[in-house]
Amino acid sequence: MTTRVLLLGGTGEARRLAGLLTGECSGQSDLDLDLVYSLAGRVRAPEVPGSCEVRIGGFGGVRGLTAYLRTERITAVVDATHPFAAVMTASAARATAEVGVPLLVLRRPGWVEEPGDDWRRVSGLADAVTALERFPAAGYPSLAGIPSPAGSRGSPRTVGSGDAGPRVFLTTGRTDIAMFAGLRRHWFLARSVEPPEAPKPPQLTVILDRGPFDVAGETALLRRHRIDVVVTKDSGGTMTAAKLMAARDLGIPVIMIDRPPLPAGIAAVSTVEEAAVWWSRVRSDDR
Ligand code: NAP
């Protein structure tokens, strides 16, 4: 029986899983796996697995995805989107429940604070903006209203100079830069794969780059741009973790945006290997 799996991608894990599943199936004539790798279409030259069908673009919400699953006779869905792609994950949960096909969410673990780190966790982008608004023009540490972690080193730093605002390394991704457009006093260094669109903060320098990044490079970047504070989402993984080690080494605080929660009752794993095991079970149930 043909098993047709929809893999919602856009992450390194999704590409690895695609390789694993299609590689696993090659040469096994009794196993007729049909893998469709799906991307939102945000990046002009996306990295895609060479071994399966690729489709690009949104489905049209829950209704569109429900119709797609039926029309394309999808028998299982793996959501390996980015931990912050909450709309897609919610749609996948609702559409698979509606059609009655199994869904697995693959989410890499979040980052964990280590001794020497100076993180402030906030619950979303809006809270990160508020945290930056409160970031002192001079005299770190005193992030007003933001609890400082126990054991924070709090060595005195001068943030900005005169009326100049803090210098921020913003790594939340291109589409989220707009959220910070109202911060006129802050100077931003943002890094993204594609150039951001308006609205943008008035004092913005953009670096177009795609990970992985290393600690030496990140340390040099933070130093060169005299960064006072790093803002990041808790994406997890190794591709972009070096900035956190560099910030730790330099004693730079990090505003860490927490992940959105997964929909209730969803089967979830945190590694590609666990996802492959889940897939083997679904496959046996299918046969
Ligand atoms: P999102 O807010 O959850 O999704 C917005 C809409 O984009 C979805 O409702 C869906 O459109 C479409 N979409 C998202 N992922 C899709 C996929 N894999 N295939 C087809 N359509 C998809 O997601 P997002 O944060 O904009 O992220 C978009 C993509 O970029 C995801 O694939 C994610 O893995 C990747 N990405 C995101 C981040 C991040 O920080 N958010 C970082 C790196 C990579 P319809 O409602 O029309 O179906």
Short mmCIF file of C-alpha atoms and ligand atoms in Angstrom, two decimals:
data_model
loop_
_atom_site.label_atom_id
_atom_site.label_comp_id
_atom_site.label_asym_id
_atom_site.label_seq_id
_atom_site.Cartn_x
_atom_site.Cartn_y
_atom_site.Cartn_z
CA MET A 1 0.00 0.00 0.00
CA THR A 2 1.30 3.46 -0.86
CA THR A 3 1.98 5.57 2.18
CA ARG A 4 1.81 9.23 1.36
CA VAL A 5 3.37 11.42 4.02
CA LEU A 6 3.17 15.19 4.18
CA LEU A 7 6.28 16.62 5.85
CA LEU A 8 5.86 20.24 6.89
CA GLY A 9 9.37 21.63 6.62
CA GLY A 10 11.49 24.73 6.80
CA THR A 11 14.08 23.44 9.27
CA GLY A 12 17.30 21.43 9.17
CA GLU A 13 15.54 18.64 11.06
CA ALA A 14 12.86 18.42 8.38
CA ARG A 15 15.49 18.07 5.67
CA ARG A 16 17.34 15.41 7.65
CA LEU A 17 14.13 13.50 8.29
CA ALA A 18 13.25 13.63 4.59
CA GLY A 19 16.66 12.17 3.78
CA LEU A 20 16.29 9.50 6.42
CA LEU A 21 12.81 8.42 5.34
CA THR A 22 13.49 8.37 1.63
CA GLY A 23 16.93 6.79 2.09
CA GLU A 24 15.38 4.17 4.32
CA CYS A 25 12.92 3.30 1.61
CA SER A 26 15.26 3.17 -1.36
CA GLY A 27 15.74 -0.34 -2.63
CA GLN A 28 12.81 -1.74 -0.64
CA SER A 29 10.33 -2.60 -3.34
CA ASP A 30 7.57 -3.64 -0.92
CA LEU A 31 7.67 -0.20 0.66
CA ASP A 32 5.98 2.39 -1.44
CA LEU A 33 6.66 5.66 0.39
CA ASP A 34 5.59 8.88 -1.21
CA LEU A 35 6.97 11.86 0.69
CA VAL A 36 5.77 15.39 0.02
CA TYR A 37 8.00 18.08 1.53
CA SER A 38 6.14 21.34 2.10
CA LEU A 39 7.49 24.87 2.52
CA ALA A 40 5.72 28.15 3.20
CA GLY A 41 7.70 29.92 0.48
CA ARG A 42 9.31 32.59 2.65
CA VAL A 43 12.83 32.10 1.28
CA ARG A 44 13.66 32.71 -2.38
CA ALA A 45 16.24 29.92 -2.71
CA PRO A 46 15.24 27.40 -0.05
CA GLU A 47 17.30 24.35 0.83
CA VAL A 48 15.14 21.38 -0.12
CA PRO A 49 15.73 17.63 0.04
CA GLY A 50 16.54 16.22 -3.37
CA SER A 51 14.84 12.93 -2.71
CA CYS A 52 11.14 13.78 -2.64
CA GLU A 53 8.36 15.86 -4.10
CA VAL A 54 8.45 19.49 -2.94
CA ARG A 55 5.44 21.78 -2.78
CA ILE A 56 5.69 25.46 -1.88
CA GLY A 57 3.10 27.87 -0.45
CA GLY A 58 0.42 27.98 2.22
CA PHE A 59 -2.55 25.61 2.06
CA GLY A 60 -5.17 28.25 2.82
CA GLY A 61 -5.70 27.72 6.53
CA VAL A 62 -7.31 24.72 8.20
CA ARG A 63 -9.92 24.31 5.47
CA GLY A 64 -7.32 24.40 2.73
CA LEU A 65 -5.10 21.89 4.49
CA THR A 66 -8.05 19.59 5.22
CA ALA A 67 -8.96 19.62 1.53
CA TYR A 68 -5.31 19.04 0.55
CA LEU A 69 -4.99 16.00 2.84
CA ARG A 70 -8.11 14.49 1.30
CA THR A 71 -7.34 15.30 -2.33
CA GLU A 72 -3.73 14.15 -2.10
CA ARG A 73 -4.68 11.04 -0.09
CA ILE A 74 -2.17 11.84 2.63
CA THR A 75 -1.93 9.05 5.19
CA ALA A 76 0.29 10.72 7.81
CA VAL A 77 1.62 14.20 8.59
CA VAL A 78 4.90 15.14 10.25
CA ASP A 79 5.12 18.75 11.34
CA ALA A 80 8.83 19.58 11.46
CA THR A 81 8.35 23.33 11.15
CA HIS A 82 10.23 25.82 13.27
CA PRO A 83 9.25 25.90 16.99
CA PHE A 84 7.76 29.38 16.41
CA ALA A 85 5.63 28.38 13.41
CA ALA A 86 2.60 28.14 15.69
CA VAL A 87 -0.08 28.91 13.10
CA MET A 88 1.01 26.06 10.86
CA THR A 89 1.19 23.65 13.80
CA ALA A 90 -2.30 24.62 14.97
CA SER A 91 -3.65 24.15 11.43
CA ALA A 92 -1.98 20.74 11.13
CA ALA A 93 -3.48 19.65 14.46
CA ARG A 94 -6.99 20.66 13.44
CA ALA A 95 -6.86 19.38 9.86
CA THR A 96 -5.41 15.96 10.73
CA ALA A 97 -8.03 15.53 13.46
CA GLU A 98 -10.73 16.41 10.94
CA VAL A 99 -9.47 13.96 8.29
CA GLY A 100 -8.41 11.27 10.78
CA VAL A 101 -4.76 10.88 9.82
CA PRO A 102 -1.92 10.63 12.37
CA LEU A 103 0.16 13.70 13.14
CA LEU A 104 3.57 13.90 14.74
CA VAL A 105 5.24 17.16 15.73
CA LEU A 106 9.04 17.17 15.63
CA ARG A 107 10.36 19.97 17.86
CA ARG A 108 14.01 20.28 18.77
CA PRO A 109 14.54 21.06 22.48
CA GLY A 110 14.81 24.67 23.58
CA TRP A 111 18.04 26.21 24.87
CA VAL A 112 18.94 25.84 28.53
CA GLU A 113 20.61 28.58 30.54
CA GLU A 114 24.08 27.74 31.83
CA PRO A 115 26.24 29.22 34.56
CA GLY A 116 27.50 32.59 33.38
CA ASP A 117 24.47 33.27 31.19
CA ASP A 118 22.42 36.38 31.86
CA TRP A 119 19.05 35.74 30.27
CA ARG A 120 15.67 37.39 30.71
CA ARG A 121 12.89 35.13 29.49
CA VAL A 122 9.89 36.88 27.95
CA SER A 123 6.73 35.27 26.66
CA GLY A 124 6.50 36.78 23.18
CA LEU A 125 7.72 39.41 20.76
CA ALA A 126 5.61 42.17 22.32
CA ASP A 127 7.22 41.47 25.70
CA ALA A 128 10.65 41.56 24.07
CA VAL A 129 9.85 45.03 22.73
CA THR A 130 8.79 46.12 26.22
CA ALA A 131 11.95 44.65 27.70
CA LEU A 132 14.05 46.62 25.22
CA GLU A 133 12.11 49.83 25.89
CA ARG A 134 13.04 49.42 29.53
CA PHE A 135 16.62 48.56 28.80
CA PRO A 136 18.59 51.33 30.49
CA ALA A 137 20.28 54.06 28.50
CA ALA A 138 23.17 53.74 30.91
CA GLY A 139 24.21 51.66 33.86
CA TYR A 140 23.58 47.99 33.27
CA PRO A 141 22.37 46.09 35.24
CA SER A 142 18.96 47.43 36.10
CA LEU A 143 16.53 46.10 33.55
CA ALA A 144 13.61 47.82 35.24
CA GLY A 145 10.75 45.44 35.88
CA ILE A 146 12.54 42.44 34.40
CA PRO A 147 13.71 40.02 37.06
CA SER A 148 17.41 39.32 36.78
CA PRO A 149 18.34 35.66 37.13
CA ALA A 150 19.85 34.53 40.40
CA GLY A 151 23.62 34.44 40.13
CA SER A 152 23.70 36.98 37.32
CA ARG A 153 27.12 38.55 37.26
CA GLY A 154 25.87 42.06 36.72
CA SER A 155 29.25 43.61 36.06
CA PRO A 156 28.82 47.33 35.36
CA ARG A 157 28.52 48.14 31.68
CA THR A 158 27.90 51.43 29.97
CA VAL A 159 25.04 51.06 27.57
CA GLY A 160 24.97 53.55 24.70
CA SER A 161 26.55 56.92 25.31
CA GLY A 162 24.92 60.27 25.99
CA ASP A 163 21.43 60.12 24.43
CA ALA A 164 22.33 57.11 22.33
CA GLY A 165 20.22 54.07 23.03
CA PRO A 166 21.31 50.49 23.55
CA ARG A 167 22.94 48.60 20.73
CA VAL A 168 20.87 45.49 20.07
CA PHE A 169 21.70 42.31 18.18
CA LEU A 170 18.29 41.17 16.92
CA THR A 171 18.12 37.58 15.66
CA THR A 172 14.39 36.94 15.68
CA GLY A 173 14.13 36.58 11.89
CA ARG A 174 13.17 38.90 9.07
CA THR A 175 9.40 39.03 9.54
CA ASP A 176 9.62 39.87 13.24
CA ILE A 177 11.86 42.91 12.77
CA ALA A 178 8.75 45.03 12.10
CA MET A 179 7.69 44.56 15.72
CA PHE A 180 10.69 46.65 16.80
CA ALA A 181 10.00 49.50 14.33
CA GLY A 182 8.74 51.82 17.06
CA LEU A 183 12.03 51.78 18.97
CA ARG A 184 13.69 54.93 17.69
CA ARG A 185 16.38 55.33 20.34
CA HIS A 186 17.84 51.83 19.90
CA TRP A 187 20.43 50.88 17.32
CA PHE A 188 19.79 47.44 15.81
CA LEU A 189 22.00 44.91 14.13
CA ALA A 190 19.68 42.33 12.59
CA ARG A 191 20.61 39.11 10.85
CA SER A 192 18.28 37.31 8.48
CA VAL A 193 18.33 35.10 5.41
CA GLU A 194 16.25 37.54 3.32
CA PRO A 195 16.17 41.35 3.62
CA PRO A 196 13.45 42.65 5.96
CA GLU A 197 10.59 44.74 4.63
CA ALA A 198 9.11 47.93 6.09
CA PRO A 199 8.24 48.86 8.74
CA LYS A 200 11.74 48.74 10.20
CA PRO A 201 13.45 50.44 13.13
CA PRO A 202 15.04 53.71 11.96
CA GLN A 203 18.52 52.73 13.17
CA LEU A 204 18.98 49.34 11.56
CA THR A 205 21.93 47.55 10.01
CA VAL A 206 21.13 44.21 8.37
CA ILE A 207 23.45 41.29 7.77
CA LEU A 208 22.14 38.72 5.30
CA ASP A 209 23.42 35.34 6.39
CA ARG A 210 22.30 31.81 7.11
CA GLY A 211 23.76 29.60 9.88
CA PRO A 212 25.55 27.69 11.13
CA PHE A 213 27.56 30.30 13.01
CA ASP A 214 30.58 29.69 15.24
CA VAL A 215 31.56 31.19 18.58
CA ALA A 216 34.66 32.98 17.28
CA GLY A 217 32.66 34.67 14.53
CA GLU A 218 29.80 35.60 16.86
CA THR A 219 32.20 36.98 19.48
CA ALA A 220 33.90 39.12 16.85
CA LEU A 221 30.52 40.33 15.60
CA LEU A 222 29.28 41.32 19.07
CA ARG A 223 32.55 43.11 19.78
CA ARG A 224 32.77 44.86 16.42
CA HIS A 225 29.27 46.29 16.76
CA ARG A 226 29.64 47.02 20.50
CA ILE A 227 26.45 45.09 21.25
CA ASP A 228 24.79 45.76 24.63
CA VAL A 229 22.01 43.19 24.47
CA VAL A 230 21.00 40.21 22.31
CA VAL A 231 17.36 39.47 21.47
CA THR A 232 16.53 35.98 20.26
CA LYS A 233 13.76 33.43 20.09
CA ASP A 234 14.31 30.17 21.95
CA SER A 235 14.75 28.31 18.68
CA GLY A 236 17.03 25.66 20.14
CA GLY A 237 19.47 23.58 18.12
CA THR A 238 23.12 24.05 17.29
CA MET A 239 22.95 26.12 14.09
CA THR A 240 22.49 29.46 15.85
CA ALA A 241 23.51 28.70 19.46
CA ALA A 242 27.00 30.21 19.15
CA LYS A 243 25.70 33.74 19.76
CA LEU A 244 24.60 32.61 23.24
CA MET A 245 28.07 31.33 24.08
CA ALA A 246 29.62 34.53 22.74
CA ALA A 247 27.19 36.63 24.82
CA ARG A 248 28.07 34.56 27.90
CA ASP A 249 31.80 35.04 27.33
CA LEU A 250 31.38 38.78 26.89
CA GLY A 251 28.89 39.19 29.77
CA ILE A 252 26.17 40.48 27.44
CA PRO A 253 22.54 39.96 28.54
CA VAL A 254 20.11 38.05 26.35
CA ILE A 255 16.38 38.65 26.05
CA MET A 256 15.10 35.15 25.29
CA ILE A 257 11.63 34.83 23.77
CA ASP A 258 9.86 31.68 24.97
CA ARG A 259 8.28 29.28 22.51
CA PRO A 260 4.56 29.18 21.89
CA PRO A 261 3.00 26.06 23.47
CA LEU A 262 2.04 23.06 21.35
CA PRO A 263 -1.67 22.36 20.92
CA ALA A 264 -2.95 20.01 23.65
CA GLY A 265 -2.84 16.27 23.07
CA ILE A 266 -0.38 16.31 20.17
CA ALA A 267 2.17 13.53 19.77
CA ALA A 268 5.58 15.19 19.81
CA VAL A 269 9.21 14.09 19.70
CA SER A 270 12.40 16.10 19.88
CA THR A 271 14.78 14.28 17.53
CA VAL A 272 14.82 13.18 13.92
CA GLU A 273 15.61 9.63 15.03
CA GLU A 274 12.52 9.49 17.27
CA ALA A 275 10.43 10.79 14.37
CA ALA A 276 11.78 7.99 12.17
CA VAL A 277 10.76 5.43 14.83
CA TRP A 278 7.26 6.92 14.95
CA TRP A 279 7.13 6.72 11.18
CA SER A 280 8.06 3.00 11.25
CA ARG A 281 5.13 2.37 13.60
CA VAL A 282 2.69 4.26 11.37
CA ARG A 283 4.00 2.34 8.39
CA SER A 284 3.43 -1.01 10.08
CA ASP A 285 -0.11 0.03 11.02
CA ASP A 286 -0.70 0.93 7.35
CA ARG A 287 0.33 -2.44 5.99
P1 NAP B 1 3.41 30.28 10.78
O1 NAP B 1 3.23 31.67 11.27
O2 NAP B 1 3.06 29.18 11.65
O3 NAP B 1 2.65 30.06 9.41
C1 NAP B 1 1.97 31.07 8.70
C2 NAP B 1 1.38 30.43 7.48
O4 NAP B 1 2.41 30.04 6.56
C3 NAP B 1 0.63 29.13 7.76
O5 NAP B 1 -0.65 29.41 8.24
C4 NAP B 1 0.67 28.47 6.41
O6 NAP B 1 -0.23 29.10 5.51
C5 NAP B 1 2.05 28.82 5.92
N1 NAP B 1 3.04 27.81 6.25
C6 NAP B 1 3.89 27.77 7.32
N2 NAP B 1 4.69 26.72 7.25
C7 NAP B 1 4.36 26.06 6.12
C8 NAP B 1 4.86 24.89 5.49
N3 NAP B 1 5.90 24.19 5.99
N4 NAP B 1 4.27 24.50 4.32
C9 NAP B 1 3.24 25.22 3.79
N5 NAP B 1 2.75 26.33 4.34
C10 NAP B 1 3.31 26.75 5.47
O7 NAP B 1 4.92 30.07 10.29
P2 NAP B 1 6.10 31.12 10.11
O8 NAP B 1 6.64 31.42 11.45
O9 NAP B 1 5.65 32.21 9.19
O10 NAP B 1 7.16 30.19 9.38
C11 NAP B 1 7.00 29.90 8.00
C12 NAP B 1 7.99 28.83 7.63
O11 NAP B 1 9.31 29.28 7.92
C13 NAP B 1 7.79 27.51 8.37
O12 NAP B 1 7.86 26.48 7.42
C14 NAP B 1 8.93 27.44 9.37
O13 NAP B 1 9.38 26.12 9.54
C15 NAP B 1 9.98 28.32 8.71
N6 NAP B 1 10.79 29.04 9.70
C16 NAP B 1 10.20 29.83 10.61
C17 NAP B 1 10.97 30.50 11.55
C18 NAP B 1 10.35 31.36 12.61
O14 NAP B 1 11.10 31.97 13.40
N7 NAP B 1 9.04 31.46 12.70
C19 NAP B 1 12.36 30.34 11.53
C20 NAP B 1 12.95 29.51 10.58
C21 NAP B 1 12.14 28.87 9.68
P3 NAP B 1 -1.72 28.58 5.29
O15 NAP B 1 -2.48 28.98 6.52
O16 NAP B 1 -2.16 29.28 4.07
O17 NAP B 1 -1.66 27.08 5.14
#
